[in-house]
Short mmCIF file of C-alpha atoms in Angstrom, two decimals:
data_model
loop_
_atom_site.label_atom_id
_atom_site.label_comp_id
_atom_site.label_asym_id
_atom_site.label_seq_id
_atom_site.Cartn_x
_atom_site.Cartn_y
_atom_site.Cartn_z
CA MET A 104 -102.45 -127.92 -119.38
CA TYR A 105 -103.99 -129.15 -122.47
CA VAL A 106 -102.26 -127.42 -125.54
CA SER A 107 -103.49 -128.06 -128.87
CA LEU A 108 -101.29 -128.23 -132.28
CA VAL A 109 -104.93 -127.47 -134.36
CA MET A 110 -105.67 -124.00 -134.77
CA ARG A 111 -109.02 -122.30 -135.37
CA HIS A 112 -110.60 -118.82 -136.13
CA THR A 113 -113.15 -117.79 -134.05
CA THR A 114 -114.54 -114.08 -133.00
CA PHE A 115 -114.77 -112.03 -129.98
CA ARG A 116 -117.63 -109.57 -129.94
CA PHE A 117 -117.80 -106.61 -127.53
CA ALA A 118 -119.55 -103.64 -127.33
CA LEU A 119 -117.89 -100.51 -126.53
CA ASP A 120 -118.07 -97.89 -123.92
CA PRO A 121 -115.97 -94.66 -125.27
CA THR A 122 -115.72 -91.53 -124.30
CA PRO A 123 -117.01 -88.47 -126.50
CA ALA A 124 -113.68 -87.90 -127.53
CA GLN A 125 -113.41 -91.34 -128.60
CA VAL A 126 -116.84 -91.71 -130.18
CA GLY A 127 -115.24 -88.80 -132.49
CA MET A 128 -112.15 -90.94 -133.63
CA LEU A 129 -114.27 -94.21 -134.45
CA ALA A 130 -116.45 -91.50 -136.45
CA ARG A 131 -113.09 -90.40 -138.36
CA HIS A 132 -111.71 -93.60 -138.67
CA ALA A 133 -115.17 -95.46 -140.21
CA GLY A 134 -114.98 -91.88 -142.38
CA ALA A 135 -111.43 -92.54 -143.59
CA SER A 136 -112.26 -95.93 -144.11
CA ARG A 137 -115.13 -94.78 -146.70
CA PHE A 138 -113.49 -92.18 -148.23
CA ALA A 139 -110.46 -94.54 -149.02
CA TYR A 140 -112.66 -96.87 -150.32
CA ASN A 141 -114.38 -94.16 -152.62
CA GLN A 142 -111.35 -92.80 -154.10
CA CYS A 143 -109.66 -96.31 -154.72
CA LEU A 144 -113.39 -96.77 -156.60
CA ARG A 145 -112.30 -93.19 -158.56
CA LEU A 146 -109.12 -94.24 -159.34
CA ILE A 147 -110.08 -96.95 -160.81
CA THR A 148 -112.86 -95.92 -163.03
CA ASP A 149 -110.34 -93.22 -164.56
CA ALA A 150 -108.19 -95.29 -165.35
CA LEU A 151 -110.83 -97.53 -167.16
CA GLU A 152 -111.77 -94.53 -169.29
CA LYS A 153 -108.09 -92.89 -170.48
CA ARG A 154 -107.92 -97.09 -171.36
CA ILE A 155 -110.20 -96.52 -174.02
CA SER A 156 -107.98 -93.97 -175.83
CA ASP A 157 -104.19 -95.29 -174.41
CA PRO A 158 -104.55 -99.56 -174.42
CA THR A 159 -101.27 -99.54 -172.36
CA ILE A 160 -102.15 -97.94 -169.26
CA ALA A 161 -102.27 -100.09 -166.39
CA VAL A 162 -105.86 -100.11 -164.42
CA PRO A 163 -105.64 -101.30 -160.53
CA TRP A 164 -107.26 -104.14 -159.55
CA SER A 165 -106.07 -105.81 -156.53
CA GLY A 166 -105.96 -104.66 -153.11
CA PHE A 167 -102.60 -104.87 -153.24
CA ASP A 168 -102.15 -102.48 -156.80
CA LEU A 169 -105.20 -100.35 -155.30
CA ILE A 170 -102.87 -100.02 -152.14
CA ASN A 171 -99.96 -98.70 -153.70
CA THR A 172 -102.17 -96.54 -155.95
CA PHE A 173 -103.79 -94.50 -153.45
CA ASN A 174 -100.31 -94.14 -150.93
CA ALA A 175 -98.86 -92.79 -154.42
CA TRP A 176 -102.14 -90.44 -154.84
CA LYS A 177 -102.75 -89.48 -150.78
CA ARG A 178 -98.75 -87.42 -151.36
CA SER A 179 -99.27 -86.39 -154.26
CA GLU A 180 -100.89 -83.01 -156.01
CA ALA A 181 -104.11 -84.30 -156.63
CA ALA A 182 -104.54 -85.13 -153.07
CA GLY A 183 -104.05 -81.48 -151.72
CA ARG A 184 -101.92 -78.48 -152.69
CA SER A 185 -101.21 -74.93 -150.59
CA PHE A 186 -100.24 -71.49 -151.88
CA VAL A 187 -97.78 -70.00 -150.14
CA VAL A 188 -97.57 -65.76 -150.64
CA ALA A 189 -94.13 -63.99 -149.69
CA SER A 190 -94.11 -60.67 -148.36
CA ASP A 191 -92.43 -60.05 -151.51
CA GLY A 192 -95.21 -60.59 -153.52
CA ILE A 193 -93.81 -64.26 -154.62
CA ILE A 194 -96.15 -67.31 -154.86
CA THR A 195 -95.10 -70.64 -154.29
CA LYS A 196 -96.80 -73.83 -154.24
CA GLN A 197 -96.32 -76.77 -152.09
CA VAL A 198 -97.62 -80.24 -152.65
CA THR A 199 -98.94 -81.39 -148.96
CA GLY A 200 -100.89 -84.30 -150.20
CA LEU A 201 -103.98 -85.68 -148.52
CA VAL A 202 -103.98 -83.01 -145.00
CA TRP A 203 -106.08 -84.89 -142.81
CA ARG A 204 -104.21 -88.78 -143.14
CA HIS A 205 -102.19 -88.01 -140.04
CA GLU A 206 -104.72 -88.08 -137.52
CA THR A 207 -105.99 -91.37 -138.74
CA SER A 208 -104.41 -94.54 -138.36
CA ALA A 209 -103.12 -95.46 -142.16
CA GLN A 210 -103.95 -99.46 -142.06
CA VAL A 211 -107.30 -98.29 -142.61
CA PHE A 212 -106.98 -96.85 -145.81
CA GLU A 213 -105.19 -100.23 -146.58
CA GLU A 214 -108.05 -102.22 -145.49
CA ALA A 215 -110.28 -100.01 -147.67
CA ALA A 216 -108.05 -101.06 -150.66
CA VAL A 217 -108.44 -104.43 -150.17
CA ASP A 218 -112.25 -104.60 -149.62
CA LEU A 219 -112.29 -102.86 -152.65
CA GLY A 220 -109.77 -105.30 -154.65
CA ARG A 221 -111.98 -108.27 -152.92
CA ALA A 222 -116.04 -106.93 -154.51
CA LEU A 223 -113.56 -106.39 -157.93
CA ALA A 224 -113.02 -110.40 -158.18
CA ALA A 225 -116.27 -111.37 -157.44
CA TYR A 226 -117.51 -108.65 -159.47
CA GLU A 227 -114.22 -111.04 -162.59
CA GLN A 228 -115.53 -114.04 -161.19
CA GLY A 229 -118.80 -113.40 -161.72
CA ARG A 230 -117.85 -111.95 -165.41
CA VAL A 231 -115.85 -115.29 -166.19
CA ALA A 232 -116.91 -118.14 -164.37
CA ASN A 233 -120.98 -119.89 -164.92
CA ILE A 234 -121.52 -119.12 -161.40
CA LYS A 235 -125.32 -119.70 -160.09
CA GLY A 236 -127.34 -117.36 -158.51
CA ARG A 237 -127.08 -113.71 -159.09
CA ARG A 238 -124.02 -111.72 -159.97
CA VAL A 239 -122.62 -109.35 -159.04
CA GLY A 240 -122.09 -106.10 -160.01
CA PHE A 241 -119.35 -103.52 -160.53
CA PRO A 242 -118.63 -102.20 -157.43
CA ARG A 243 -120.64 -98.72 -156.27
CA ARG A 244 -119.34 -95.13 -154.05
CA LYS A 245 -120.55 -95.29 -150.42
CA ARG A 246 -122.61 -92.66 -149.15
CA LYS A 247 -122.38 -91.18 -145.50
CA GLY A 248 -125.72 -92.29 -144.08
CA ARG A 249 -126.55 -94.79 -146.33
CA CYS A 250 -123.68 -97.43 -145.94
CA ARG A 251 -122.51 -98.94 -142.51
CA GLU A 252 -119.96 -97.39 -140.35
CA SER A 253 -116.97 -99.31 -140.30
CA PHE A 254 -113.61 -99.96 -140.62
CA ARG A 255 -110.76 -102.81 -140.03
CA LEU A 256 -107.63 -102.50 -138.42
CA ARG A 257 -104.16 -105.42 -138.31
CA ASN A 258 -102.58 -106.32 -134.89
CA LYS A 259 -99.22 -105.85 -135.75
CA ALA A 260 -96.05 -106.01 -133.37
CA GLY A 261 -93.85 -102.77 -132.94
CA SER A 262 -90.39 -102.77 -132.63
CA SER A 263 -90.60 -103.31 -129.04
CA GLY A 264 -92.23 -106.41 -129.76
CA ALA A 265 -95.72 -105.48 -128.33
CA TRP A 266 -98.85 -105.66 -130.29
CA SER A 267 -100.87 -103.09 -131.57
CA ILE A 268 -104.28 -104.24 -130.68
CA ARG A 269 -104.23 -105.73 -126.28
CA VAL A 270 -107.25 -106.43 -124.77
CA GLY A 271 -107.13 -105.72 -121.10
CA GLU A 272 -104.40 -103.13 -120.33
CA GLY A 273 -105.01 -101.04 -118.27
CA HIS A 274 -108.20 -102.66 -117.13
CA PRO A 275 -109.29 -106.15 -117.77
CA ARG A 276 -112.52 -104.94 -119.93
CA SER A 277 -111.09 -102.16 -122.38
CA VAL A 278 -108.87 -103.18 -125.85
CA THR A 279 -106.43 -101.11 -126.74
CA LEU A 280 -106.14 -100.43 -130.40
CA PRO A 281 -103.92 -98.35 -132.53
CA ARG A 282 -104.19 -94.06 -132.75
CA ILE A 283 -107.53 -93.95 -130.54
CA GLY A 284 -106.16 -95.31 -127.10
CA THR A 285 -108.13 -97.68 -124.54
CA ILE A 286 -111.42 -97.92 -124.84
CA ARG A 287 -113.72 -99.65 -122.24
CA VAL A 288 -116.07 -102.21 -123.37
CA HIS A 289 -119.42 -103.67 -121.71
CA ASP A 290 -118.90 -107.29 -121.57
CA ASP A 291 -116.20 -109.57 -119.20
CA THR A 292 -113.56 -110.34 -121.64
CA ARG A 293 -112.23 -112.98 -119.51
CA ARG A 294 -112.40 -115.01 -121.91
CA LEU A 295 -110.03 -114.01 -124.29
CA ARG A 296 -107.49 -112.86 -121.59
CA ARG A 297 -107.23 -116.50 -120.69
CA LEU A 298 -106.53 -116.93 -124.35
CA LEU A 299 -104.13 -114.55 -124.94
CA ARG A 300 -101.88 -114.89 -121.53
CA PRO A 301 -98.69 -116.49 -121.88
CA VAL A 302 -98.39 -120.23 -121.15
CA SER A 303 -95.75 -122.49 -121.47
CA GLN A 304 -96.14 -124.63 -124.55
CA HIS A 305 -94.19 -127.06 -126.81
CA ASP A 306 -93.61 -125.71 -130.07
CA PRO A 307 -93.73 -128.50 -132.96
CA GLY A 308 -90.96 -125.93 -134.77
CA THR A 309 -88.00 -126.43 -132.76
CA GLY A 310 -89.17 -129.08 -130.18
CA LYS A 311 -89.28 -126.72 -126.88
CA PHE A 312 -91.06 -125.83 -124.66
CA VAL A 313 -91.81 -121.90 -125.14
CA VAL A 314 -93.51 -119.25 -123.20
CA ALA A 315 -96.20 -117.96 -125.00
CA PRO A 316 -99.93 -117.19 -125.88
CA ARG A 317 -102.12 -119.60 -126.83
CA ALA A 318 -103.86 -117.52 -129.27
CA ARG A 319 -103.11 -114.07 -131.32
CA ILE A 320 -105.15 -111.23 -132.55
CA LEU A 321 -105.38 -111.24 -136.03
CA PHE A 322 -107.52 -108.36 -136.66
CA ALA A 323 -110.60 -105.60 -135.11
CA THR A 324 -112.23 -104.76 -136.94
CA CYS A 325 -115.14 -101.98 -135.35
CA ARG A 326 -118.82 -101.01 -136.19
CA ARG A 327 -121.54 -98.81 -135.69
CA HIS A 328 -124.77 -100.98 -134.93
CA GLY A 329 -127.41 -99.14 -134.06
CA ALA A 330 -126.64 -95.68 -131.64
CA ARG A 331 -123.92 -98.12 -130.11
CA TRP A 332 -120.02 -99.40 -131.27
CA TYR A 333 -118.58 -102.48 -131.89
CA ILE A 334 -115.55 -104.67 -131.99
CA SER A 335 -115.15 -107.74 -133.73
CA LEU A 336 -111.79 -109.21 -132.57
CA ASN A 337 -111.05 -112.22 -134.97
CA ILE A 338 -108.63 -114.63 -133.12
CA GLN A 339 -106.46 -117.40 -134.28
CA ALA A 340 -107.45 -120.05 -131.16
CA PRO A 341 -106.48 -123.88 -130.59
CA ASP A 342 -109.01 -126.11 -131.26
CA PHE A 343 -110.91 -127.39 -127.90
CA HIS A 344 -110.36 -130.33 -125.86
CA PRO A 345 -110.88 -133.81 -127.26
CA GLN A 346 -113.56 -134.11 -124.66
CA ARG A 347 -115.47 -132.02 -125.95
CA HIS A 348 -115.64 -133.38 -129.75
CA HIS A 349 -118.11 -136.06 -129.97
CA PRO A 350 -116.72 -139.49 -130.12
CA SER A 351 -115.84 -141.36 -133.14
CA ARG A 352 -118.04 -143.31 -134.78
CA PRO A 353 -117.56 -147.18 -136.53
CA ALA A 354 -116.83 -147.03 -140.42
CA ASP A 355 -119.81 -149.49 -140.60
CA ASP A 356 -121.61 -147.02 -138.33
CA HIS A 357 -124.74 -144.82 -140.66
CA GLY A 358 -127.25 -144.50 -138.43
CA GLY A 359 -127.27 -141.46 -135.18
CA PHE A 360 -128.49 -139.22 -138.08
CA VAL A 361 -130.57 -136.57 -136.81
CA GLY A 362 -132.79 -134.54 -139.10
CA VAL A 363 -133.46 -130.17 -139.16
CA ASP A 364 -136.57 -129.12 -140.63
CA ARG A 365 -136.76 -125.53 -140.20
CA GLY A 366 -140.22 -123.73 -141.36
CA LEU A 367 -142.05 -120.62 -140.14
CA SER A 368 -144.88 -121.89 -137.61
CA ALA A 369 -141.80 -123.96 -135.90
CA PHE A 370 -138.05 -122.66 -136.27
CA ALA A 371 -137.26 -126.07 -136.45
CA VAL A 372 -137.78 -129.25 -135.62
CA THR A 373 -135.47 -132.56 -134.66
CA ALA A 374 -135.95 -136.04 -135.31
CA THR A 375 -134.64 -139.64 -136.28
CA ALA A 376 -135.56 -141.75 -139.18
CA THR A 377 -137.54 -143.70 -136.88
CA ARG A 378 -140.40 -140.35 -136.52
CA THR A 379 -138.90 -139.61 -132.48
CA GLU A 380 -139.21 -136.25 -131.82
CA VAL A 381 -136.15 -135.09 -130.01
CA GLY A 382 -136.71 -131.43 -130.39
CA ARG A 383 -138.87 -128.27 -131.05
CA PHE A 384 -137.67 -124.66 -131.17
CA ALA A 385 -140.38 -122.05 -131.36
CA ALA A 386 -140.00 -119.39 -133.64
CA PRO A 387 -139.37 -116.04 -132.09
CA LYS A 388 -139.87 -113.72 -134.32
CA PRO A 389 -138.79 -110.39 -133.17
CA LEU A 390 -139.63 -108.28 -136.49
CA GLN A 391 -142.96 -109.74 -136.27
CA ARG A 392 -143.25 -109.09 -133.00
CA SER A 393 -141.68 -105.48 -132.96
CA MET A 394 -143.72 -104.67 -135.81
CA LEU A 395 -145.71 -101.84 -134.32
CA ARG A 396 -142.93 -100.23 -132.31
CA LEU A 397 -140.86 -100.31 -135.29
CA ARG A 398 -144.12 -98.61 -137.76
CA THR A 399 -144.32 -95.65 -134.96
CA ARG A 400 -140.35 -95.06 -134.54
CA SER A 401 -140.73 -94.90 -138.87
CA ARG A 402 -143.53 -92.66 -138.37
CA ALA A 403 -142.26 -90.57 -136.29
CA ALA A 404 -138.99 -90.20 -138.00
CA SER A 405 -140.92 -89.30 -141.03
CA HIS A 406 -142.80 -86.58 -139.72
CA THR A 407 -139.61 -84.04 -138.31
CA GLN A 408 -137.82 -81.69 -140.81
CA PRO A 409 -134.88 -83.07 -142.38
CA ARG A 410 -131.36 -82.27 -141.21
CA SER A 411 -132.92 -80.82 -137.68
CA SER A 412 -132.31 -81.87 -134.48
CA ASN A 413 -135.45 -83.65 -133.42
CA HIS A 414 -135.21 -85.53 -136.90
CA ALA A 415 -131.30 -86.97 -135.95
CA LYS A 416 -133.31 -87.80 -132.51
CA ALA A 417 -135.53 -90.03 -133.84
CA VAL A 418 -133.68 -91.52 -136.42
CA ARG A 419 -131.25 -92.75 -133.75
CA ARG A 420 -134.29 -94.64 -131.58
CA LEU A 421 -135.31 -95.83 -135.04
CA SER A 422 -131.60 -97.24 -135.40
CA ARG A 423 -131.51 -98.51 -131.32
CA GLU A 424 -134.96 -100.47 -132.44
CA HIS A 425 -133.53 -102.11 -136.12
CA ALA A 426 -130.54 -103.35 -133.57
CA ARG A 427 -132.82 -104.81 -130.40
CA ILE A 428 -134.60 -106.59 -133.42
CA ALA A 429 -130.94 -108.25 -135.06
CA ASN A 430 -129.39 -109.01 -131.67
CA MET A 431 -132.53 -110.79 -130.25
CA ARG A 432 -132.11 -112.42 -133.50
CA HIS A 433 -128.59 -113.09 -133.49
CA SER A 434 -128.90 -114.80 -129.95
CA PHE A 435 -131.50 -117.36 -130.68
CA LEU A 436 -129.49 -118.51 -133.63
CA GLN A 437 -126.59 -118.37 -131.58
CA GLU A 438 -128.14 -120.72 -128.86
CA ILE A 439 -129.97 -122.78 -130.89
CA SER A 440 -127.12 -123.68 -133.52
CA SER A 441 -125.00 -123.97 -129.90
CA GLN A 442 -127.46 -126.43 -128.55
CA LEU A 443 -127.69 -128.91 -131.79
CA VAL A 444 -123.94 -129.64 -132.48
CA LYS A 445 -123.28 -130.31 -128.86
CA THR A 446 -126.15 -132.61 -128.60
CA HIS A 447 -125.95 -134.23 -131.55
CA ASP A 448 -123.19 -135.63 -133.66
CA ARG A 449 -124.95 -135.95 -136.93
CA LEU A 450 -127.38 -133.86 -138.56
CA CYS A 451 -128.59 -133.33 -141.81
CA LEU A 452 -130.61 -130.19 -143.29
CA GLU A 453 -132.47 -129.25 -146.39
CA ASP A 454 -130.89 -127.24 -149.09
CA LEU A 455 -133.53 -124.23 -149.24
CA ALA A 456 -132.97 -121.80 -152.05
CA VAL A 457 -133.86 -118.86 -150.13
CA ALA A 458 -133.45 -116.08 -152.31
CA ASN A 459 -135.61 -118.14 -154.48
CA LEU A 460 -138.57 -118.06 -151.53
CA LEU A 461 -138.08 -114.53 -150.73
CA GLY A 462 -140.12 -113.86 -154.58
CA ASN A 463 -143.65 -114.98 -152.25
CA ARG A 464 -144.85 -111.38 -150.94
CA GLN A 465 -147.17 -112.79 -148.30
CA LEU A 466 -143.70 -114.77 -147.03
CA ALA A 467 -140.99 -112.42 -147.98
CA ARG A 468 -141.38 -110.64 -144.82
CA ALA A 469 -141.56 -114.25 -142.54
CA ILE A 470 -138.98 -115.77 -144.29
CA SER A 471 -136.60 -112.61 -143.95
CA ASP A 472 -137.47 -112.80 -139.83
CA ALA A 473 -136.88 -116.67 -139.85
CA ALA A 474 -132.88 -116.51 -140.91
CA TRP A 475 -132.74 -119.69 -142.51
CA THR A 476 -129.39 -119.55 -144.03
CA GLU A 477 -127.62 -118.04 -141.16
CA LEU A 478 -128.56 -121.14 -139.03
CA ALA A 479 -127.15 -122.95 -141.50
CA ARG A 480 -123.26 -121.19 -141.66
CA GLN A 481 -123.66 -121.32 -137.54
CA LEU A 482 -124.50 -124.97 -138.13
CA GLY A 483 -121.06 -125.53 -140.78
CA TYR A 484 -118.55 -123.87 -138.68
CA LYS A 485 -119.78 -125.46 -135.31
CA ALA A 486 -119.77 -128.49 -136.42
CA VAL A 487 -116.40 -128.47 -137.40
CA TRP A 488 -115.20 -127.16 -133.93
CA TYR A 489 -117.13 -130.03 -132.02
CA GLY A 490 -116.06 -132.89 -134.27
CA ALA A 491 -120.16 -133.55 -135.73
CA GLU A 492 -121.38 -134.38 -139.43
CA LEU A 493 -123.56 -132.41 -140.96
CA VAL A 494 -125.04 -133.91 -143.95
CA VAL A 495 -126.76 -130.90 -146.91
CA CYS A 496 -129.84 -133.30 -148.25
CA ASP A 497 -130.65 -132.36 -152.23
CA ARG A 498 -132.98 -129.96 -152.78
CA TRP A 499 -135.30 -131.65 -154.66
CA PHE A 500 -135.46 -134.26 -152.22
CA PRO A 501 -139.49 -133.92 -151.47
CA SER A 502 -139.57 -134.20 -147.58
CA THR A 503 -142.03 -132.53 -146.75
CA ARG A 504 -144.32 -134.24 -149.14
CA THR A 505 -142.93 -137.93 -148.46
CA CYS A 506 -144.19 -140.59 -146.32
CA SER A 507 -141.21 -141.87 -143.70
CA GLN A 508 -143.19 -145.05 -143.56
CA CYS A 509 -143.68 -146.18 -146.40
CA GLY A 510 -142.00 -143.28 -149.00
CA ARG A 511 -145.08 -142.72 -150.56
CA VAL A 512 -144.99 -139.08 -152.20
CA ALA A 513 -147.75 -137.35 -151.93
CA PRO A 514 -149.10 -135.06 -154.73
CA SER A 515 -149.02 -131.68 -153.28
CA MET A 516 -149.78 -130.23 -149.89
CA LYS A 517 -150.42 -126.98 -148.80
CA LEU A 518 -148.64 -124.97 -146.45
CA GLY A 519 -151.73 -124.70 -144.31
CA GLU A 520 -151.93 -128.29 -143.33
CA ARG A 521 -150.45 -128.95 -140.16
CA VAL A 522 -150.54 -132.60 -140.50
CA PHE A 523 -148.98 -135.16 -142.40
CA TRP A 524 -152.02 -138.29 -143.61
CA CYS A 525 -150.84 -140.82 -146.43
CA HIS A 526 -153.02 -142.58 -148.43
CA GLY A 527 -151.00 -145.34 -148.85
CA CYS A 528 -150.34 -146.95 -145.44
CA GLY A 529 -152.68 -144.56 -143.30
CA LEU A 530 -149.60 -142.94 -141.45
CA VAL A 531 -150.47 -139.52 -139.72
CA ALA A 532 -147.74 -137.61 -137.98
CA ASP A 533 -147.54 -134.22 -137.67
CA ARG A 534 -145.56 -132.31 -140.51
CA ASP A 535 -142.48 -131.06 -139.45
CA CYS A 536 -141.80 -134.13 -137.43
CA ASN A 537 -142.56 -136.13 -140.22
CA ALA A 538 -140.12 -133.60 -143.32
CA ALA A 539 -137.37 -134.11 -140.27
CA ALA A 540 -137.80 -138.27 -140.32
CA ASN A 541 -137.27 -137.95 -144.05
CA LEU A 542 -134.37 -136.19 -143.81
CA ALA A 543 -132.87 -138.33 -141.48
CA ALA A 544 -133.48 -141.43 -143.29
CA TRP A 545 -132.15 -139.70 -146.43
CA ALA A 546 -128.81 -138.54 -144.22
CA GLU A 547 -128.37 -142.26 -143.62
CA ALA A 548 -129.21 -143.97 -146.72
CA ALA A 549 -126.42 -141.32 -148.23
CA ASN A 550 -123.72 -142.40 -145.90
CA MET A 551 -124.48 -146.09 -146.84
CA ALA A 552 -124.48 -145.39 -150.33
CA ALA A 553 -121.39 -143.49 -150.02
CA ALA A 554 -119.76 -146.28 -148.02
CA GLN A 555 -120.49 -148.69 -150.40
CA ALA A 556 -119.50 -147.34 -153.60
CA PRO A 557 -116.75 -148.90 -155.18
CA ASP A 558 -113.22 -147.35 -155.32
CA ARG A 559 -111.59 -146.73 -158.62
CA ARG A 560 -108.05 -146.45 -157.32
CA ALA A 561 -108.64 -149.82 -155.03
CA GLY A 562 -109.99 -151.40 -158.08
CA GLY A 563 -113.08 -152.54 -156.72
CA ARG A 564 -116.33 -153.48 -158.65
CA MET A 565 -116.96 -150.64 -161.59
CA THR A 566 -120.22 -150.83 -164.53
CA ASN A 567 -118.90 -148.74 -167.11
CA ALA A 568 -121.84 -147.01 -168.68
CA SER A 569 -121.84 -145.78 -172.44
CA GLY A 570 -121.18 -142.19 -172.88
CA GLY A 571 -122.28 -139.50 -175.11
CA GLU A 572 -120.74 -137.62 -178.04
CA GLY A 573 -117.85 -136.92 -175.78
CA ALA A 574 -116.83 -140.15 -174.71
CA GLY A 575 -116.09 -141.20 -178.80
CA HIS A 576 -119.33 -142.89 -179.26
CA ARG A 577 -121.70 -141.93 -182.42
#
């Protein structure tokens, strides 16, 4: 049996099939996570207000400090107290703290504090560092019904050595969570159970063979999406078998790149530098195809009385429609990214400023429906898994307006022009195929230039250019 020494992080996502009592427990844990996040944020804002008059007051800012501050608060009088009246009329005050804190797992509070610490770190980094793009604002409170219902649990080993999060215990299609218990799942868990099954493997630390699972569950995230609850298990799993990796190319091989041009008419077109089209994927457009049904569900929800049972039913129908659209898009992106990475060992993507393109009111909905950024993200981590090379082209490279045969750049090209015609050499080619070929040629040229670049530490050829004011020249 092959046992890899290189580990990777991956996620298994299953749809839960909980009982009505377990649905209440999941909702209670999600509410506890939201409460802890808001309470930690309130403790921060109160400390910031007090610090104006007293600079010596410490403000909890990191996730570790927020966990300690919240744990101290939930046992204090500010979190809860009760007054007991005796038979003789004497009133005694009892500090109860947060009364319902034992009904949920304590990890929910801690993970919510960690999330707030990350949000504060992103806010502080945006203020101090010179980062391009939109700055992250100060964290805001989470509102019930407006925020995403989710919570996270860590996988901890108990005193007996058993892990708190287990898969396939009692039933193959089940997940066991702390405080909640065993929950049935819709999907097959065989692939994950095979990774978690103890096998004999070589321990690099001791040099001996031990019986242990090949993978380990790090944490579990439960969230409601539409009318269903889903669980995402973050796994530290072994790397793929070497036979599933792309074979490494020699150092002097700079070709073999395939350009991926993303668009709206065709979701993605792949071609080589010789304008050989190797793939064309039609855009599924799940939002556009479901717009009529989505409008009907939204109109039905707006015509009901707020806070009524009919309004709740209409909102559930609307949320199920949104979830169906998101699932269609997610499934399509996973299939396309896996197919591209498995069939090509060298890919080139264009660096699209999607946030800027969304400023076009006529194309904003179609661009959001295409999810170009999500495709680039999936290609990034899957290329590492399969040993593929992913190159991102320069943002200002005019791949659409450049002729893939003579290199002439057209002054302008409208979005409705689907055929590229070069006025210099007379080339007539498909617009998307021409852009993909330019991306592949750019990647090959960039790879060759990087290989021929001199290494300063190796004493190669080096040209000293005149410096500016900072280099000592006036």
